[in-house]
Short mmCIF file of C-alpha atoms and ligand atoms in Angstrom, two decimals:
data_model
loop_
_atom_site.label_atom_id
_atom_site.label_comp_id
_atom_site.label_asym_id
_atom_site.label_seq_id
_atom_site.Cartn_x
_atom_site.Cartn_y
_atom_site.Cartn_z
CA UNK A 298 -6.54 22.97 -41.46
CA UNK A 299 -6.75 25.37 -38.29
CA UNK A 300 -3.43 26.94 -37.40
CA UNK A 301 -3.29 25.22 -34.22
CA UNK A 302 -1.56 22.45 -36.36
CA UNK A 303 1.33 24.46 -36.06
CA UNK A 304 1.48 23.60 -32.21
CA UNK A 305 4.69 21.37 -31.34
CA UNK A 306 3.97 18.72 -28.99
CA UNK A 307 6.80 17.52 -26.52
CA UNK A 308 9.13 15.46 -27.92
CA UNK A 309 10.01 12.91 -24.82
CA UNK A 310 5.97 12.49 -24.38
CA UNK A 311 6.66 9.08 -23.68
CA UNK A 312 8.81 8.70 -21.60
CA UNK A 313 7.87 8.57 -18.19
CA UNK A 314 4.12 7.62 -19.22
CA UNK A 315 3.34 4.30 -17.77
CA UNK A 316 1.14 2.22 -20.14
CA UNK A 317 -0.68 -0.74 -19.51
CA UNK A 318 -2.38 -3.73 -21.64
CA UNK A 319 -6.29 -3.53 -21.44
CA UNK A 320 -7.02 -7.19 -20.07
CA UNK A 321 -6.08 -9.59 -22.76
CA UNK A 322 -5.88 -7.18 -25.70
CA UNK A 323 -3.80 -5.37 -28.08
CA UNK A 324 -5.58 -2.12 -26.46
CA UNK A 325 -2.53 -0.29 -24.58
CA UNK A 326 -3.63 2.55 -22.63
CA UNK A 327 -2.02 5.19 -20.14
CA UNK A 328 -2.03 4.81 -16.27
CA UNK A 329 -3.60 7.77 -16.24
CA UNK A 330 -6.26 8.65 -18.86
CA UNK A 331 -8.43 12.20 -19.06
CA UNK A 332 -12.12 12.73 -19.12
CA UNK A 333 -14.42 15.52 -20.05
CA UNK A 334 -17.89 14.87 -18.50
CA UNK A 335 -18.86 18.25 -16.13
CA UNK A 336 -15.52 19.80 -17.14
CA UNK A 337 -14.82 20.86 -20.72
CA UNK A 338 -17.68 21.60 -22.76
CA UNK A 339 -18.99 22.66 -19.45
CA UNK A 340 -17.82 24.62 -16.26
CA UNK A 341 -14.83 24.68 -18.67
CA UNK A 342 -14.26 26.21 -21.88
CA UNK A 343 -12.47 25.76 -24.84
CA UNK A 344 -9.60 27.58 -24.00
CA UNK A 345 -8.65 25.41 -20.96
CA UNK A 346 -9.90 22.88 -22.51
CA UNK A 347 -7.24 23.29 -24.88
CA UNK A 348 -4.64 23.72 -22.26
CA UNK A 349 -5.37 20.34 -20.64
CA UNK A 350 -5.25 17.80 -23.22
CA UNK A 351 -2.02 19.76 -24.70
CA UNK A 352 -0.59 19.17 -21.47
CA UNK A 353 -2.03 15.90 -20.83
CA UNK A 354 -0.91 14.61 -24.34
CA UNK A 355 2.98 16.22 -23.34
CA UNK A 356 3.04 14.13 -20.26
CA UNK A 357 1.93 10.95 -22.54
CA UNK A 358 -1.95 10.88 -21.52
CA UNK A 359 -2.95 9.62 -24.45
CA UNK A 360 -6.61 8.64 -23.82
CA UNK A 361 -9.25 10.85 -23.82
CA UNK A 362 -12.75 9.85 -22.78
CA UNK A 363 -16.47 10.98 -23.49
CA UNK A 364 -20.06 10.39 -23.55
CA UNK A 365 -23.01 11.70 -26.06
CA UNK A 366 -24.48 13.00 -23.33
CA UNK A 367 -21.39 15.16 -21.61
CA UNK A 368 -21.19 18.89 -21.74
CA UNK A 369 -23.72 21.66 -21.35
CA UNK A 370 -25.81 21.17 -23.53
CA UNK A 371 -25.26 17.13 -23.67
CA UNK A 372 -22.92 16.84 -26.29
CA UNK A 373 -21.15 20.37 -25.96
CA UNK A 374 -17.65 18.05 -24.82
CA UNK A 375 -17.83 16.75 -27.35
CA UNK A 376 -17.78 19.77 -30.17
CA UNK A 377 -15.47 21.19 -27.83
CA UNK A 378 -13.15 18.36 -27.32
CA UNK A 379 -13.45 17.51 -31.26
CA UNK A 380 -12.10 20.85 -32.34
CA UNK A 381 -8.81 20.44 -30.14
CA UNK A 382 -8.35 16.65 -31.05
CA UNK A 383 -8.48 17.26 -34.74
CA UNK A 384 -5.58 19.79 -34.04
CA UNK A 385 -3.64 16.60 -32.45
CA UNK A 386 -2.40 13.87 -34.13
CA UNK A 387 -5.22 10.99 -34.35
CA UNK A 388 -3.37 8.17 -34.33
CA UNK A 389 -1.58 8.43 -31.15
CA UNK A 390 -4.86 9.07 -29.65
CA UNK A 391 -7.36 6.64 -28.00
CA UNK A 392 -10.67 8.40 -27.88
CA UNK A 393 -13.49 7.03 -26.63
CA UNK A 394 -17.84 7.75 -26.41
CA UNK A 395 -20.52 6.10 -25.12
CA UNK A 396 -24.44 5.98 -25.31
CA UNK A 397 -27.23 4.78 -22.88
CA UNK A 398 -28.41 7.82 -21.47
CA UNK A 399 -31.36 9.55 -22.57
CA UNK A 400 -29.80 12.24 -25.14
CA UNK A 401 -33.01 12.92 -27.00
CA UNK A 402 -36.72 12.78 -27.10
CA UNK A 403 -38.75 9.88 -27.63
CA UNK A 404 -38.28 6.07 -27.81
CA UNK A 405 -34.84 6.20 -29.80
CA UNK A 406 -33.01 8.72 -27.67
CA UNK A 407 -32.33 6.93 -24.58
CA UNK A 408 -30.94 2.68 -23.43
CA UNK A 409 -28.83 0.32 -24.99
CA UNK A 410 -31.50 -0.56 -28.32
CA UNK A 411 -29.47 -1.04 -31.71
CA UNK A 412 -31.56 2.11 -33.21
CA UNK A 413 -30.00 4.04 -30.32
CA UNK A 414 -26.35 3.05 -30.49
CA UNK A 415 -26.10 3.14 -33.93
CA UNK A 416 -27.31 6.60 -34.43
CA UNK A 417 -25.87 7.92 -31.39
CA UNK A 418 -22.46 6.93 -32.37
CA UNK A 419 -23.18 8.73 -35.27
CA UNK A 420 -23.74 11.70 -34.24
CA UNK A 421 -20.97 11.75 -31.65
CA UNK A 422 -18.68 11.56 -34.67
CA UNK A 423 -19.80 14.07 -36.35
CA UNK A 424 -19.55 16.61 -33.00
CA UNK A 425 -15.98 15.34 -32.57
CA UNK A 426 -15.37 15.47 -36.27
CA UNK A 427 -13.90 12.08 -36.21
CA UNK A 428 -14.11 9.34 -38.60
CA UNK A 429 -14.49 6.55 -35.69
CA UNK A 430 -13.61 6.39 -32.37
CA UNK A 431 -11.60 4.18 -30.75
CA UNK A 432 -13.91 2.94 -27.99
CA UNK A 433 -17.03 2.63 -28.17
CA UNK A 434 -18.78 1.79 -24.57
CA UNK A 435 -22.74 0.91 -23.49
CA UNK A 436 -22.57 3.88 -21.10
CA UNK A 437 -25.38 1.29 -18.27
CA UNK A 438 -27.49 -1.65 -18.22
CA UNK A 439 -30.55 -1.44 -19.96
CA UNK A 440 -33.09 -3.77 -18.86
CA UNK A 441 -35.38 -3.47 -21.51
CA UNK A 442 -33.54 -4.42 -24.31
CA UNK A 443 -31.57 -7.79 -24.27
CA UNK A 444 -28.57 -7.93 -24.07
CA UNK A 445 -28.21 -10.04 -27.56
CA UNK A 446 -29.06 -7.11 -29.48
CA UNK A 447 -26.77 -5.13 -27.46
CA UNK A 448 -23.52 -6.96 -28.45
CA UNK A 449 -24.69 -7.01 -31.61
CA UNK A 450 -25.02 -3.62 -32.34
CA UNK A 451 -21.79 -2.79 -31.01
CA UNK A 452 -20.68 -5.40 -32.40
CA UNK A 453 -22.06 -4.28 -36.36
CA UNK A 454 -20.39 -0.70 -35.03
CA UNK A 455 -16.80 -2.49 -35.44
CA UNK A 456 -17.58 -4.10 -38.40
CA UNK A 457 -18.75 -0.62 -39.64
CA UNK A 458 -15.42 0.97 -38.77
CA UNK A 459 -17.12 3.45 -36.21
CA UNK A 460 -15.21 2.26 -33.09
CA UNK A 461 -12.28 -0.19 -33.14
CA UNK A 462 -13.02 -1.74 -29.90
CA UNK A 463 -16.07 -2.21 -27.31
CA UNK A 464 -16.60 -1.61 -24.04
CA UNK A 465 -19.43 -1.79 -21.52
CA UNK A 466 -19.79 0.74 -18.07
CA UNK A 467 -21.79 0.72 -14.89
CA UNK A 468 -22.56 -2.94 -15.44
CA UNK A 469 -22.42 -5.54 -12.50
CA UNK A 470 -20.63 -8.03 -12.45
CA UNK A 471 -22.90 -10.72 -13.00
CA UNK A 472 -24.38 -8.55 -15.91
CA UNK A 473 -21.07 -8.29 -17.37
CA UNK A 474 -20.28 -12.23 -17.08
CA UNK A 475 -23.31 -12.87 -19.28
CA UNK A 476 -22.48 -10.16 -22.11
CA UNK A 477 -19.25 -11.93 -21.97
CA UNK A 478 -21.06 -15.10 -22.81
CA UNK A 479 -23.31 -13.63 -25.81
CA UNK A 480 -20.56 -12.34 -27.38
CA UNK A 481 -18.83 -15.40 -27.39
CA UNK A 482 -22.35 -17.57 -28.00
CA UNK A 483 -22.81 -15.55 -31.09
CA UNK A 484 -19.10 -15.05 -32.13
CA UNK A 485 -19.06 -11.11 -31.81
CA UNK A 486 -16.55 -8.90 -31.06
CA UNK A 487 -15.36 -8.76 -27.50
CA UNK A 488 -15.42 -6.89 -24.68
CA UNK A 489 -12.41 -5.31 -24.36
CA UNK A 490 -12.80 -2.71 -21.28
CA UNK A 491 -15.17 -2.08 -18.28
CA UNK A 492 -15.66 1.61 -16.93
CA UNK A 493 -16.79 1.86 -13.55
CA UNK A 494 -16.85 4.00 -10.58
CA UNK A 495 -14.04 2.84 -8.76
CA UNK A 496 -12.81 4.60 -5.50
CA UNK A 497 -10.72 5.22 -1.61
CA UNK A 498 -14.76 6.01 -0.98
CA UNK A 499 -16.75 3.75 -3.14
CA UNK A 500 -15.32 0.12 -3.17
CA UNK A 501 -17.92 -2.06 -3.56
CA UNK A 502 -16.70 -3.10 -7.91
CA UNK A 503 -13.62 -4.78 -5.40
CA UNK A 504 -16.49 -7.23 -4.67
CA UNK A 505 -18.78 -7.67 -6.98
CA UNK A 506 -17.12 -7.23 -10.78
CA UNK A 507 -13.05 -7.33 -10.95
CA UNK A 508 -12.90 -11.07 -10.71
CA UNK A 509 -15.19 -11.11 -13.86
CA UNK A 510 -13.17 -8.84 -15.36
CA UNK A 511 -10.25 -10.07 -14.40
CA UNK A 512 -11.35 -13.94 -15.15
CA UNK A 513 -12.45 -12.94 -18.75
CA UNK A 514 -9.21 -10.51 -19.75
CA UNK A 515 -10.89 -7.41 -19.96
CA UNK A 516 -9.33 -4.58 -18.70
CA UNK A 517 -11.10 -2.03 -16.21
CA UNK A 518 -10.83 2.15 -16.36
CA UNK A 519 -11.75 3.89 -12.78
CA UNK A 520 -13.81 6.58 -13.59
CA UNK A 521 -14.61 8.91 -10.91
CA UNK A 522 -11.32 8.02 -9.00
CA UNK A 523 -11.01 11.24 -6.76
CA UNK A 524 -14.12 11.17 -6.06
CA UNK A 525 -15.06 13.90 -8.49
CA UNK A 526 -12.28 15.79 -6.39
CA UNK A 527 -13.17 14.89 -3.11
CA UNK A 528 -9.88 12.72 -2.59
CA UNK A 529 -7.59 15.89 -3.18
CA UNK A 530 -6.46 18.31 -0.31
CA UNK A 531 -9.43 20.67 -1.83
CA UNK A 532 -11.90 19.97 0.84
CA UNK A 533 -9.55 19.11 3.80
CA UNK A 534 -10.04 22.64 5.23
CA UNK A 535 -13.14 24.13 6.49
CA UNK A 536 -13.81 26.51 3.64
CA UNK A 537 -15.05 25.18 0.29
CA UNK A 538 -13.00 26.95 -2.44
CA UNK A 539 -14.88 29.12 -4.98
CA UNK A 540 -13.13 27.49 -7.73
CA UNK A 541 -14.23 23.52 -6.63
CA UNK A 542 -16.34 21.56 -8.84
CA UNK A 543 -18.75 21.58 -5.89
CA UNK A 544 -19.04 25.59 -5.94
CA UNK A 545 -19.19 26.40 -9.56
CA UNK A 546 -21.24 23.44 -10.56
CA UNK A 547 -23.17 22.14 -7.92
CA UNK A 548 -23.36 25.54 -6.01
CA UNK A 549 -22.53 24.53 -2.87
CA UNK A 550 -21.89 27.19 -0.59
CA UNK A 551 -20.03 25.40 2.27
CA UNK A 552 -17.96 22.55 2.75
CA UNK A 553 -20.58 20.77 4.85
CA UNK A 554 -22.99 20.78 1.72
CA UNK A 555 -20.61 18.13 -0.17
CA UNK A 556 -18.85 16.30 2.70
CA UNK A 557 -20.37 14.94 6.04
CA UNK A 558 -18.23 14.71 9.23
CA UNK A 559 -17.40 10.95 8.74
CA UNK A 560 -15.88 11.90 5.53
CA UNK A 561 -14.26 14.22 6.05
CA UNK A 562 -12.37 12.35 9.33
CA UNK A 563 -11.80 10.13 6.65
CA UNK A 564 -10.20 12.62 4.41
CA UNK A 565 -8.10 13.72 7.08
CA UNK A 566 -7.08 10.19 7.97
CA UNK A 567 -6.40 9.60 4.79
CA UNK A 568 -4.11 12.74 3.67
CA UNK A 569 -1.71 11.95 6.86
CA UNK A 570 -0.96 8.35 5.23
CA UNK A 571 -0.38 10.42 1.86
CA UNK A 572 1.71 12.69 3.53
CA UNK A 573 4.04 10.05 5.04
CA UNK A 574 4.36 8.92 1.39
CA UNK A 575 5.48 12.00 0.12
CA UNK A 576 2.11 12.20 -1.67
CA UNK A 577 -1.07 14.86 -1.69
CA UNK A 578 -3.85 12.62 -1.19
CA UNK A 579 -4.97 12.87 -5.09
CA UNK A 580 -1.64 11.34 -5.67
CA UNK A 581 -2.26 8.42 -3.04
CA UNK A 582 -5.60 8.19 -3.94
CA UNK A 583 -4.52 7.44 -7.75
CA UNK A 584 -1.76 5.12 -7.06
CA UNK A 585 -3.91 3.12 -4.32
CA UNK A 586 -6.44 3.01 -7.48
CA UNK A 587 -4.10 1.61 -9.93
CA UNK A 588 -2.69 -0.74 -7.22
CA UNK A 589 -5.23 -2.91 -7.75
CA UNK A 590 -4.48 -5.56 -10.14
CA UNK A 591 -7.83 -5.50 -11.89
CA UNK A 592 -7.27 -1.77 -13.20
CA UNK A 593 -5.81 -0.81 -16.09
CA UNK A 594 -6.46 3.11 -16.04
CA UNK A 595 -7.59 5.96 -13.85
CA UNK A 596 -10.01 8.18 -15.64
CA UNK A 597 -9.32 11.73 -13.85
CA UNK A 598 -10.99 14.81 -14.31
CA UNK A 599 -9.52 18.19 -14.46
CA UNK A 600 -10.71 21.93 -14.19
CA UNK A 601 -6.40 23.26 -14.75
CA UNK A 602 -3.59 21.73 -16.35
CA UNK A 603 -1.77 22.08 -13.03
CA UNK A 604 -4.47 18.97 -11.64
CA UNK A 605 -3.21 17.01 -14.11
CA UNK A 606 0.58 17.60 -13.93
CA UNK A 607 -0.01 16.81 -9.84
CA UNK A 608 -1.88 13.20 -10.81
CA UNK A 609 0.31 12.08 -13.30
CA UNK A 610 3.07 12.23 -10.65
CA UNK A 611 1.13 9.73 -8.75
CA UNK A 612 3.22 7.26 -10.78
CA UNK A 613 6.41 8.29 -8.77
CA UNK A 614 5.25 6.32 -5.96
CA UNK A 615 2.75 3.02 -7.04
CA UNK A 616 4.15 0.67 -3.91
CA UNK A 617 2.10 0.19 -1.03
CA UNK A 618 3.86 -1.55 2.21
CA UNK A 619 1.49 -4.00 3.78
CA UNK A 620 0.97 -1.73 6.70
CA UNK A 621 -0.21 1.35 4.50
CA UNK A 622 -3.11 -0.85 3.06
CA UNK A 623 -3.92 -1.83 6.65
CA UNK A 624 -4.07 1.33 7.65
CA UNK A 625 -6.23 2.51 4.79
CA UNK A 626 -8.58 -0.54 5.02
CA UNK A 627 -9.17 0.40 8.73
CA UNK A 628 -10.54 3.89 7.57
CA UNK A 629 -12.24 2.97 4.54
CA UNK A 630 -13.20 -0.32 5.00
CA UNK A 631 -14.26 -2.70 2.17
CA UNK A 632 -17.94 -2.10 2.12
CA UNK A 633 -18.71 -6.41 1.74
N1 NAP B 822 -19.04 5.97 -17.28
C1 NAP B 822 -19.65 6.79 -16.48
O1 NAP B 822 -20.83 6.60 -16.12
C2 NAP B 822 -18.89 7.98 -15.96
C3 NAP B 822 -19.42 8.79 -14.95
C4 NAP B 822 -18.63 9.85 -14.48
C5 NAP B 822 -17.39 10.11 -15.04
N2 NAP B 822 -16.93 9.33 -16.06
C6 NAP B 822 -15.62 9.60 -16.70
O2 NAP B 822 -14.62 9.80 -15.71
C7 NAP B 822 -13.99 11.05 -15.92
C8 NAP B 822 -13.50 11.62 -14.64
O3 NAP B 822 -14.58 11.80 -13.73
P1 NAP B 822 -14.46 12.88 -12.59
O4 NAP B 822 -14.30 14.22 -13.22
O5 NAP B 822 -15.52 12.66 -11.62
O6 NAP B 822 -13.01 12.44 -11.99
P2 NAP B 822 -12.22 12.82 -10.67
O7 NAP B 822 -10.79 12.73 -11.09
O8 NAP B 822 -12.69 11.97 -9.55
O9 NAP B 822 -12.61 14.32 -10.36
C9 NAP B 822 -12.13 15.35 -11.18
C10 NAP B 822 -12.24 16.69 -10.49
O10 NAP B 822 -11.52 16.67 -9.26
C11 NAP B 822 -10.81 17.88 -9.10
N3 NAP B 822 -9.38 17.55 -9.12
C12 NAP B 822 -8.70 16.73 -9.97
N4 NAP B 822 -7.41 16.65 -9.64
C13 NAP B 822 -7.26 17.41 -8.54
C14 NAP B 822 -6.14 17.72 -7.73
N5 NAP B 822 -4.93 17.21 -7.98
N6 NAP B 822 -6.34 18.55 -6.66
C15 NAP B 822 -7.55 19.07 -6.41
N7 NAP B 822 -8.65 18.81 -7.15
C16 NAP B 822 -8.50 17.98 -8.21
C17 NAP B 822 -11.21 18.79 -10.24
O11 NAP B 822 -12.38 19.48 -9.87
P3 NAP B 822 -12.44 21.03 -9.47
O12 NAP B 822 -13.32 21.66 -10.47
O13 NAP B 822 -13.06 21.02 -8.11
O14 NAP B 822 -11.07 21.59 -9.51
C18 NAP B 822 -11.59 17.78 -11.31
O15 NAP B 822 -12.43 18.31 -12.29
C19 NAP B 822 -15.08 11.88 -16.61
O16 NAP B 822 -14.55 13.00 -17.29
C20 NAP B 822 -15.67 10.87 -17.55
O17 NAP B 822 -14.82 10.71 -18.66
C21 NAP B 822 -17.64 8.27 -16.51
#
């Protein structure tokens, strides 16, 4: 037992958290939910890795998200984000992994095969140091192996223990209508949450998945929903800060190098509609995201607690008056 144990965590963590049912489930899960792909385990250490989810937890984020492949090397999130989860208490946490991208060498390594899921999820659990996690996602379509022995295999995963619900990501809608119907074909467990990229820049899941998810109950998580920060006042200037995602990861040297000139007239557009909410535009951006009535969650990112205690106050302000959401149609138009 590591002395972080010792570590009080606020005691009125829930209550200002908004949570929300996962489609048709039992799943509950924050408004806002925390992810560590780039960040911790990667441009980020331990240390503020630590700081984050404490916070995050405090302010009632109480879903944490991650993929085999995260981190630097792939999997580093999630050693790193195991040590500070076992020093939190498990069962108010929802923590989630995925597999489907190649992770190692060879045949096994890499798609949505049973061989792969089975012993990917395996060894996710032993770099988080967790007995099972609590979902378990296909991380993208795989067109080589059907999708039958997908849903099975995450399917034999529940009845294992490893992961207490399913959920696929980066699947189409049409894709995800007929996992739907194997799972219910061959009487396995459902699919109880979609992850995609979800957007004020990239719309097009608007169009072509939330009425499947919304027409079979299964709740949807935004990943990606600043735009991996781009929908934040950090690239509304002309300089691109030295501590941006885009600098210390991508190594970008100027603002041009991440955002073209439609953007970031966009941007701009954008963060005076914020700004007559009383919003930063990460804030608007979040509670434009969560507006919809298909999403459940918005899976954020963040490199300093201070990110996160900005987003969650998104929640302050979720009401849009018809003529903001005309206003932000005309600059970022539905792309269908
Ligand atoms: N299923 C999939 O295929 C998939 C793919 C991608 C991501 N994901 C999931 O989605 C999670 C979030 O993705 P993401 O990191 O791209 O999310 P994001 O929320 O769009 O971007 C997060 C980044 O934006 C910046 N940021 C956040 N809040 C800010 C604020 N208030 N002001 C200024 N900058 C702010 C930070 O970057 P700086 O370093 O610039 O400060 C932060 O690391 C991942 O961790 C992962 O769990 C899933």
């Amino acid at each position: 037992m590591s002395e972080q144990n010792t570590h009080e965590f606020a005691a009125d963590r829930y209550d200002t958290m908004q949570y929300r049912r996962s489609g048709r489930s039992g799943l509950v899960l924050p408004a806002v939910s925390l992810g560590a792909w780039e960040t911790f385990g990667g441009y980020r250490g331990e240390e503020i890795a630590r700081a984050c989810l404490y916070r995050a937890f405090d302010l009632g984020i109480t879903h944490f998200d991650l993929a085999n492949n995260y981190g630097r090397p792939p999997g580093n999130a999630e050693r790193v984000v195991g040590k500070v989860v076992r020093d939190m208490p498990r069962d108010e946490l929802i923590i989630s992994s995925k597999a489907g991208y190649l992770m190692w060498p060879g045949p096994y390594g890499d798609g949505l095969s049973k061989k792969y899921l089975v012993a990917s999820l395996d060894q996710s659990l032993k770099r988080l140091g967790l007995e099972y996690v609590d979902i378990f996602y296909a991380h993208r379509p795989d067109p080589n192996t059907p999708l039958e022995e997908t849903m099975a295999a995450l399917d034999l995963i529940v009845r294992q223990g490893k992961a207490l619900y399913v959920g696929v990501s980066n699947f189409p809608g049409d894709q995800l209508e007929q996992a739907v119907q194997v799972t219910q074909r061959m009487g396995l467990n459902p699919i109880t949450i979609h992850q995609p990229r979800y957007n004020m820049l990239d719309r097009h899941r608007e169009h072509d998945l939330f009425d499947h998810t919304q027409r079979n109950g299964i709740g949807v998580i935004s990943f990606s929903p600043l735009d991996q920060g781009k929908l934040s006042d950090k690239y509304l200037g002309d300089k691109l800060p030295g501590d941006s995602r885009a600098a210390e990861w991508w190594g970008n040297s100027n603002n041009q190098d991440v955002i073209d000139s439609a953007t970031h007239t966009q941007l701009q557009r954008l963060n005076k509609i914020a700004q007559q909410r009383g919003q930063t535009l990460a804030q608007m951006a979040l509670a434009w995201n969560l507006h919809h009535p298909a999403v459940t969650s918005v899976l954020i990112g963040a490199s300093k607690v201070e990110q996160i205690e900005e987003n969650v106050k998104a929640l302050d302000n979720l009401e849009f008056s018809d003529e903001e959401l005309k206003a932000i149609d005309e600059i970022v138009p539905r792309t269908y």
